PDB file of C-alpha atoms and ligand atoms in Angstrom:
ATOM      1  CA  MET A1148      35.606  78.073 194.357  1.00 41.00           C
ATOM      2  CA  GLU A1149      39.009  79.647 194.896  1.00 45.00           C
ATOM      3  CA  GLY A1150      37.256  82.985 195.212  1.00 44.00           C
ATOM      4  CA  HIS A1151      37.750  86.142 193.189  1.00 46.00           C
ATOM      5  CA  LYS A1152      38.842  89.319 194.895  1.00 54.00           C
ATOM      6  CA  MET A1153      36.730  91.676 192.792  1.00 61.00           C
ATOM      7  CA  PRO A1154      33.002  91.955 193.306  1.00 76.00           C
ATOM      8  CA  MET A1155      32.265  90.734 189.817  1.00 91.00           C
ATOM      9  CA  VAL A1156      28.684  90.146 188.743  1.00 95.00           C
ATOM     10  CA  ARG A1157      27.731  86.500 188.456  1.00 97.00           C
ATOM     11  CA  LEU A1158      25.532  85.800 185.452  1.00 96.00           C
ATOM     12  CA  PRO A1159      22.529  83.669 186.408  1.00 95.00           C
ATOM     13  CA  PHE A1160      23.022  80.770 183.992  1.00 96.00           C
ATOM     14  CA  PRO A1161      22.215  77.281 185.244  1.00 96.00           C
ATOM     15  CA  ASP A1162      25.074  74.724 185.235  1.00 97.00           C
ATOM     16  CA  ALA A1163      27.610  77.525 184.868  1.00 97.00           C
ATOM     17  CA  GLU A1164      29.865  79.801 186.815  1.00 98.00           C
ATOM     18  CA  VAL A1165      30.306  82.924 184.735  1.00 98.00           C
ATOM     19  CA  TYR A1166      31.326  86.340 186.038  1.00 98.00           C
ATOM     20  CA  PHE A1167      31.469  89.587 184.126  1.00 98.00           C
ATOM     21  CA  GLU A1168      33.020  92.981 184.797  1.00 98.00           C
ATOM     22  CA  PRO A1169      32.353  95.437 181.934  1.00 97.00           C
ATOM     23  CA  HIS A1170      34.890  98.010 183.159  1.00 97.00           C
ATOM     24  CA  PHE A1171      37.804  95.978 184.488  1.00 98.00           C
ATOM     25  CA  PHE A1172      40.082  98.598 182.904  1.00 98.00           C
ATOM     26  CA  THR A1173      39.353 102.279 182.341  1.00 98.00           C
ATOM     27  CA  GLU A1174      38.868 103.650 178.836  1.00 98.00           C
ATOM     28  CA  GLU A1175      42.373 105.180 178.886  1.00 98.00           C
ATOM     29  CA  GLU A1176      44.080 102.007 180.116  1.00 98.00           C
ATOM     30  CA  SER A1177      42.165  99.965 177.553  1.00 98.00           C
ATOM     31  CA  ASP A1178      43.191 102.276 174.685  1.00 98.00           C
ATOM     32  CA  LEU A1179      46.845 101.866 175.683  1.00 98.00           C
ATOM     33  CA  TYR A1180      46.616  98.086 175.988  1.00 98.00           C
ATOM     34  CA  PHE A1181      44.872  97.835 172.619  1.00 98.00           C
ATOM     35  CA  LYS A1182      47.638  99.800 170.889  1.00 98.00           C
ATOM     36  CA  GLU A1183      50.416  97.932 172.608  1.00 98.00           C
ATOM     37  CA  LEU A1184      48.957  94.500 171.848  1.00 98.00           C
ATOM     38  CA  MET A1185      48.183  95.433 168.250  1.00 98.00           C
ATOM     39  CA  GLY A1186      51.804  96.451 167.711  1.00 98.00           C
ATOM     40  CA  GLU A1187      53.721  93.932 169.790  1.00 98.00           C
ATOM     41  CA  VAL A1188      51.896  90.637 169.430  1.00 98.00           C
ATOM     42  CA  ASN A1189      53.156  88.320 166.713  1.00 98.00           C
ATOM     43  CA  TRP A1190      49.776  87.883 164.992  1.00 98.00           C
ATOM     44  CA  GLN A1191      49.435  84.850 162.726  1.00 96.00           C
ATOM     45  CA  GLN A1192      46.975  83.857 160.039  1.00 97.00           C
ATOM     46  CA  GLU A1193      46.399  80.170 160.807  1.00 94.00           C
ATOM     47  CA  SER A1194      44.284  77.875 158.692  1.00 93.00           C
ATOM     48  CA  ILE A1195      41.724  75.228 159.575  1.00 88.00           C
ATOM     49  CA  LYS A1196      40.947  72.036 157.698  1.00 87.00           C
ATOM     50  CA  MET A1197      37.273  71.840 156.806  1.00 85.00           C
ATOM     51  CA  PHE A1198      35.750  69.284 154.453  1.00 88.00           C
ATOM     52  CA  GLY A1199      39.247  68.347 153.292  1.00 91.00           C
ATOM     53  CA  LYS A1200      40.099  71.955 152.432  1.00 93.00           C
ATOM     54  CA  GLU A1201      42.516  74.359 154.066  1.00 94.00           C
ATOM     55  CA  LEU A1202      40.653  77.553 154.929  1.00 94.00           C
ATOM     56  CA  PRO A1203      42.048  80.665 156.582  1.00 96.00           C
ATOM     57  CA  MET A1204      40.745  81.118 160.139  1.00 96.00           C
ATOM     58  CA  PRO A1205      38.318  84.033 160.337  1.00 97.00           C
ATOM     59  CA  ARG A1206      40.617  85.941 162.732  1.00 98.00           C
ATOM     60  CA  LEU A1207      44.320  86.270 163.518  1.00 98.00           C
ATOM     61  CA  THR A1208      45.736  84.431 166.519  1.00 97.00           C
ATOM     62  CA  ALA A1209      48.803  84.196 168.739  1.00 96.00           C
ATOM     63  CA  TRP A1210      49.776  81.902 171.580  1.00 94.00           C
ATOM     64  CA  TYR A1211      52.095  82.787 174.441  1.00 96.00           C
ATOM     65  CA  GLY A1212      52.976  80.844 177.549  1.00 95.00           C
ATOM     66  CA  ASP A1213      54.949  78.200 179.341  1.00 91.00           C
ATOM     67  CA  LYS A1214      53.598  75.035 177.670  1.00 74.00           C
ATOM     68  CA  GLY A1215      52.434  73.738 174.289  1.00 68.00           C
ATOM     69  CA  TYR A1216      48.745  73.062 173.770  1.00 66.00           C
ATOM     70  CA  THR A1217      46.533  71.705 171.007  1.00 66.00           C
ATOM     71  CA  TYR A1218      43.571  73.925 170.194  1.00 62.00           C
ATOM     72  CA  SER A1219      41.104  73.563 167.308  1.00 60.00           C
ATOM     73  CA  GLY A1220      43.324  70.784 165.957  1.00 63.00           C
ATOM     74  CA  LEU A1221      46.325  73.119 165.811  1.00 64.00           C
ATOM     75  CA  HIS A1222      49.356  72.510 167.892  1.00 66.00           C
ATOM     76  CA  ASN A1223      50.226  75.858 169.359  1.00 64.00           C
ATOM     77  CA  LYS A1224      53.877  76.163 170.122  1.00 75.00           C
ATOM     78  CA  PRO A1225      53.870  78.996 172.587  1.00 86.00           C
ATOM     79  CA  GLN A1226      56.068  82.042 172.256  1.00 93.00           C
ATOM     80  CA  PRO A1227      57.784  83.384 175.345  1.00 94.00           C
ATOM     81  CA  TRP A1228      55.747  85.886 177.400  1.00 97.00           C
ATOM     82  CA  LEU A1229      55.836  89.571 176.477  1.00 98.00           C
ATOM     83  CA  PRO A1230      56.039  92.017 179.410  1.00 98.00           C
ATOM     84  CA  VAL A1231      52.564  93.415 178.617  1.00 98.00           C
ATOM     85  CA  LEU A1232      51.089  89.898 178.676  1.00 98.00           C
ATOM     86  CA  LEU A1233      52.685  89.119 182.038  1.00 98.00           C
ATOM     87  CA  GLN A1234      51.274  92.369 183.398  1.00 98.00           C
ATOM     88  CA  LEU A1235      47.770  91.472 182.198  1.00 98.00           C
ATOM     89  CA  LYS A1236      48.145  87.909 183.491  1.00 98.00           C
ATOM     90  CA  GLU A1237      48.938  89.208 186.963  1.00 98.00           C
ATOM     91  CA  LYS A1238      45.879  91.471 186.961  1.00 98.00           C
ATOM     92  CA  VAL A1239      43.449  88.751 185.914  1.00 98.00           C
ATOM     93  CA  GLU A1240      45.013  86.320 188.387  1.00 98.00           C
ATOM     94  CA  GLN A1241      44.358  88.784 191.185  1.00 96.00           C
ATOM     95  CA  ALA A1242      40.781  89.284 190.062  1.00 96.00           C
ATOM     96  CA  SER A1243      39.967  85.614 189.571  1.00 96.00           C
ATOM     97  CA  GLY A1244      41.977  84.004 192.354  1.00 96.00           C
ATOM     98  CA  HIS A1245      43.268  81.479 189.789  1.00 97.00           C
ATOM     99  CA  THR A1246      46.670  81.141 188.151  1.00 97.00           C
ATOM    100  CA  TYR A1247      47.307  80.811 184.403  1.00 98.00           C
ATOM    101  CA  ASN A1248      50.292  79.630 182.381  1.00 97.00           C
ATOM    102  CA  SER A1249      49.261  80.517 178.847  1.00 96.00           C
ATOM    103  CA  VAL A1250      47.230  82.940 176.799  1.00 97.00           C
ATOM    104  CA  LEU A1251      45.556  82.647 173.433  1.00 96.00           C
ATOM    105  CA  LEU A1252      45.037  85.968 171.657  1.00 98.00           C
ATOM    106  CA  ASN A1253      42.465  86.564 168.936  1.00 98.00           C
ATOM    107  CA  LEU A1254      42.320  89.573 166.640  1.00 98.00           C
ATOM    108  CA  TYR A1255      38.960  90.176 164.968  1.00 98.00           C
ATOM    109  CA  ARG A1256      39.883  92.558 162.149  1.00 98.00           C
ATOM    110  CA  SER A1257      36.278  93.408 161.218  1.00 98.00           C
ATOM    111  CA  GLY A1258      32.700  92.224 161.745  1.00 98.00           C
ATOM    112  CA  GLN A1259      33.448  89.461 159.237  1.00 98.00           C
ATOM    113  CA  ASP A1260      35.894  87.856 161.654  1.00 98.00           C
ATOM    114  CA  SER A1261      34.304  85.446 164.128  1.00 98.00           C
ATOM    115  CA  MET A1262      34.641  82.322 166.244  1.00 98.00           C
ATOM    116  CA  GLY A1263      32.386  79.280 165.856  1.00 96.00           C
ATOM    117  CA  TRP A1264      30.481  77.424 168.591  1.00 97.00           C
ATOM    118  CA  HIS A1265      32.792  75.491 170.913  1.00 97.00           C
ATOM    119  CA  SER A1266      33.661  74.779 174.545  1.00 98.00           C
ATOM    120  CA  ASP A1267      37.119  75.077 175.976  1.00 97.00           C
ATOM    121  CA  ASP A1268      36.975  71.562 177.351  1.00 95.00           C
ATOM    122  CA  GLU A1269      40.210  70.061 176.044  1.00 92.00           C
ATOM    123  CA  ALA A1270      41.763  67.500 178.376  1.00 92.00           C
ATOM    124  CA  ALA A1271      44.869  69.698 178.517  1.00 92.00           C
ATOM    125  CA  LEU A1272      42.869  72.247 180.536  1.00 95.00           C
ATOM    126  CA  GLY A1273      41.824  69.790 183.250  1.00 95.00           C
ATOM    127  CA  GLN A1274      38.414  69.034 184.796  1.00 94.00           C
ATOM    128  CA  GLU A1275      36.891  72.438 185.546  1.00 96.00           C
ATOM    129  CA  PRO A1276      39.050  74.993 183.791  1.00 97.00           C
ATOM    130  CA  SER A1277      39.093  78.623 184.811  1.00 97.00           C
ATOM    131  CA  ILE A1278      39.351  80.859 181.759  1.00 98.00           C
ATOM    132  CA  ALA A1279      39.824  84.607 182.062  1.00 98.00           C
ATOM    133  CA  SER A1280      38.908  86.542 178.950  1.00 98.00           C
ATOM    134  CA  LEU A1281      39.941  90.171 178.428  1.00 98.00           C
ATOM    135  CA  ASN A1282      38.587  92.403 175.703  1.00 98.00           C
ATOM    136  CA  PHE A1283      39.950  95.498 173.999  1.00 99.00           C
ATOM    137  CA  GLY A1284      38.681  97.418 170.985  1.00 98.00           C
ATOM    138  CA  GLY A1285      35.384  97.041 169.128  1.00 98.00           C
ATOM    139  CA  GLU A1286      32.553  95.651 171.217  1.00 98.00           C
ATOM    140  CA  ARG A1287      31.274  92.264 170.026  1.00 98.00           C
ATOM    141  CA  LYS A1288      28.413  90.030 171.020  1.00 98.00           C
ATOM    142  CA  PHE A1289      29.354  86.802 172.808  1.00 98.00           C
ATOM    143  CA  SER A1290      26.694  84.085 173.041  1.00 98.00           C
ATOM    144  CA  PHE A1291      26.259  80.970 175.122  1.00 98.00           C
ATOM    145  CA  LYS A1292      24.021  77.980 174.498  1.00 98.00           C
ATOM    146  CA  HIS A1293      23.414  74.979 176.714  1.00 98.00           C
ATOM    147  CA  LYS A1294      24.624  71.705 175.231  1.00 98.00           C
ATOM    148  CA  TYR A1295      21.820  69.503 176.588  1.00 97.00           C
ATOM    149  CA  ARG A1296      18.899  71.454 178.017  1.00 96.00           C
ATOM    150  CA  LYS A1297      16.402  72.481 175.393  1.00 93.00           C
ATOM    151  CA  ASP A1298      14.438  74.467 178.018  1.00 94.00           C
ATOM    152  CA  THR A1299      17.383  76.775 178.639  1.00 95.00           C
ATOM    153  CA  LYS A1300      17.529  79.875 176.479  1.00 95.00           C
ATOM    154  CA  PRO A1301      20.720  80.950 174.707  1.00 96.00           C
ATOM    155  CA  GLN A1302      22.358  83.895 176.490  1.00 96.00           C
ATOM    156  CA  SER A1303      24.340  86.827 175.125  1.00 97.00           C
ATOM    157  CA  ILE A1304      26.533  89.536 176.545  1.00 98.00           C
ATOM    158  CA  ASN A1305      28.388  92.407 174.922  1.00 98.00           C
ATOM    159  CA  LEU A1306      32.127  92.216 175.471  1.00 98.00           C
ATOM    160  CA  SER A1307      33.008  95.877 175.852  1.00 98.00           C
ATOM    161  CA  HIS A1308      36.395  97.634 175.617  1.00 98.00           C
ATOM    162  CA  GLY A1309      38.229  96.859 178.886  1.00 98.00           C
ATOM    163  CA  SER A1310      35.891  94.094 180.058  1.00 98.00           C
ATOM    164  CA  LEU A1311      36.757  90.855 181.870  1.00 98.00           C
ATOM    165  CA  LEU A1312      34.745  87.641 181.562  1.00 98.00           C
ATOM    166  CA  LEU A1313      35.483  84.655 183.797  1.00 98.00           C
ATOM    167  CA  MET A1314      34.244  81.196 182.934  1.00 98.00           C
ATOM    168  CA  GLN A1315      34.896  78.480 185.478  1.00 97.00           C
ATOM    169  CA  GLY A1316      33.397  75.554 187.397  1.00 98.00           C
ATOM    170  CA  PRO A1317      31.140  73.410 185.193  1.00 98.00           C
ATOM    171  CA  THR A1318      30.661  76.075 182.482  1.00 98.00           C
ATOM    172  CA  GLN A1319      32.678  74.333 179.748  1.00 98.00           C
ATOM    173  CA  HIS A1320      30.941  70.992 180.397  1.00 98.00           C
ATOM    174  CA  TYR A1321      27.471  72.347 179.838  1.00 98.00           C
ATOM    175  CA  TRP A1322      27.736  75.394 177.592  1.00 98.00           C
ATOM    176  CA  LEU A1323      29.050  76.289 174.147  1.00 98.00           C
ATOM    177  CA  HIS A1324      30.073  79.835 173.287  1.00 98.00           C
ATOM    178  CA  HIS A1325      30.817  81.804 170.132  1.00 98.00           C
ATOM    179  CA  VAL A1326      31.468  85.232 168.643  1.00 98.00           C
ATOM    180  CA  PRO A1327      29.135  85.660 165.652  1.00 98.00           C
ATOM    181  CA  LYS A1328      29.883  87.718 162.576  1.00 98.00           C
ATOM    182  CA  THR A1329      28.137  91.052 162.402  1.00 98.00           C
ATOM    183  CA  ALA A1330      27.115  93.250 159.485  1.00 98.00           C
ATOM    184  CA  ARG A1331      27.531  96.327 161.711  1.00 96.00           C
ATOM    185  CA  ALA A1332      30.650  98.416 161.188  1.00 96.00           C
ATOM    186  CA  VAL A1333      32.836  97.488 164.168  1.00 98.00           C
ATOM    187  CA  GLU A1334      36.341  98.463 165.182  1.00 98.00           C
ATOM    188  CA  PRO A1335      38.986  95.741 165.318  1.00 98.00           C
ATOM    189  CA  ARG A1336      38.847  93.770 168.546  1.00 98.00           C
ATOM    190  CA  ILE A1337      41.515  91.969 170.571  1.00 99.00           C
ATOM    191  CA  ASN A1338      40.531  89.153 172.930  1.00 98.00           C
ATOM    192  CA  LEU A1339      42.882  87.372 175.321  1.00 98.00           C
ATOM    193  CA  THR A1340      41.915  84.103 176.991  1.00 98.00           C
ATOM    194  CA  PHE A1341      44.205  83.188 179.877  1.00 98.00           C
ATOM    195  CA  ARG A1342      44.246  79.469 180.559  1.00 97.00           C
ATOM    196  CA  LYS A1343      46.051  76.924 182.677  1.00 97.00           C
ATOM    197  CA  VAL A1344      47.437  74.032 180.679  1.00 94.00           C
ATOM    198  CA  VAL A1345      47.769  71.172 183.142  1.00 92.00           C
ATOM    199  CA  ARG A1346      49.154  68.456 180.889  1.00 79.00           C
TER     200      ARG A1346
HETATM  201  O1  AKG B2495      36.862  86.298 171.300  1.00 61.17           O
HETATM  202  C1  AKG B2495      36.233  85.829 172.257  1.00 61.17           C
HETATM  203  O2  AKG B2495      35.640  86.511 173.069  1.00 61.17           O
HETATM  204  C2  AKG B2495      36.144  84.334 172.403  1.00 61.17           C
HETATM  205  C3  AKG B2495      37.437  83.644 172.408  1.00 61.17           C
HETATM  206  C4  AKG B2495      37.270  82.189 172.715  1.00 61.17           C
HETATM  207  O3  AKG B2495      36.207  81.702 172.964  1.00 61.17           O
HETATM  208  C5  AKG B2495      38.461  81.342 172.727  1.00 61.17           C
HETATM  209  O4  AKG B2495      39.560  81.808 172.407  1.00 61.17           O
HETATM  210  O5  AKG B2495      38.322  80.162 173.080  1.00 61.17           O
HETATM  211 MN1   MN B2496      36.447  79.725 173.901  1.00 61.17          MN
END
């Protein structure tokens, strides 16, 4: 492992290397980042093709970075970095000891917005991708389930305002993750996943 500089807590999942820091940013810093990202990011309503139909994605998205990348069947033509995104990139790079060249942003407008089960295992991300995920706004549950081992229980964590989650090593090979819908009243949430597109 390239080694992270922060003493982040490693979650004890088999076949995974997942670290979590619930208070990577203070409440005040997180409030400012939330506002800035809400206002400055060029949020898009993309659609997905399902059963031959075009359906709106259950969240808004935006893609910034150095290189194009195909995600969920969409080709994301990246927009040039915003200063706030470069600032956040630098902070997560310091914490993780990895470098990133792109970021996917997700805006969950309400508890009805969600993300389905998947792994971030696209060839474009290389063999053992390091993904740094930052969270601002309404806290949402994030669950993991093992792809192959039936004896391994699904795992969940709450992605709090200002938290940082790192997924690296074999995590994407063995585990799926998702953000389920919730009937609870939740504030809008912004998630940023920093990635390194290698080809
Ligand atoms: O919103 C989240 O925490 C999950 C985002 C995610 O899994 C992704 O963008 O690949
Ligand atoms: Mn993901």
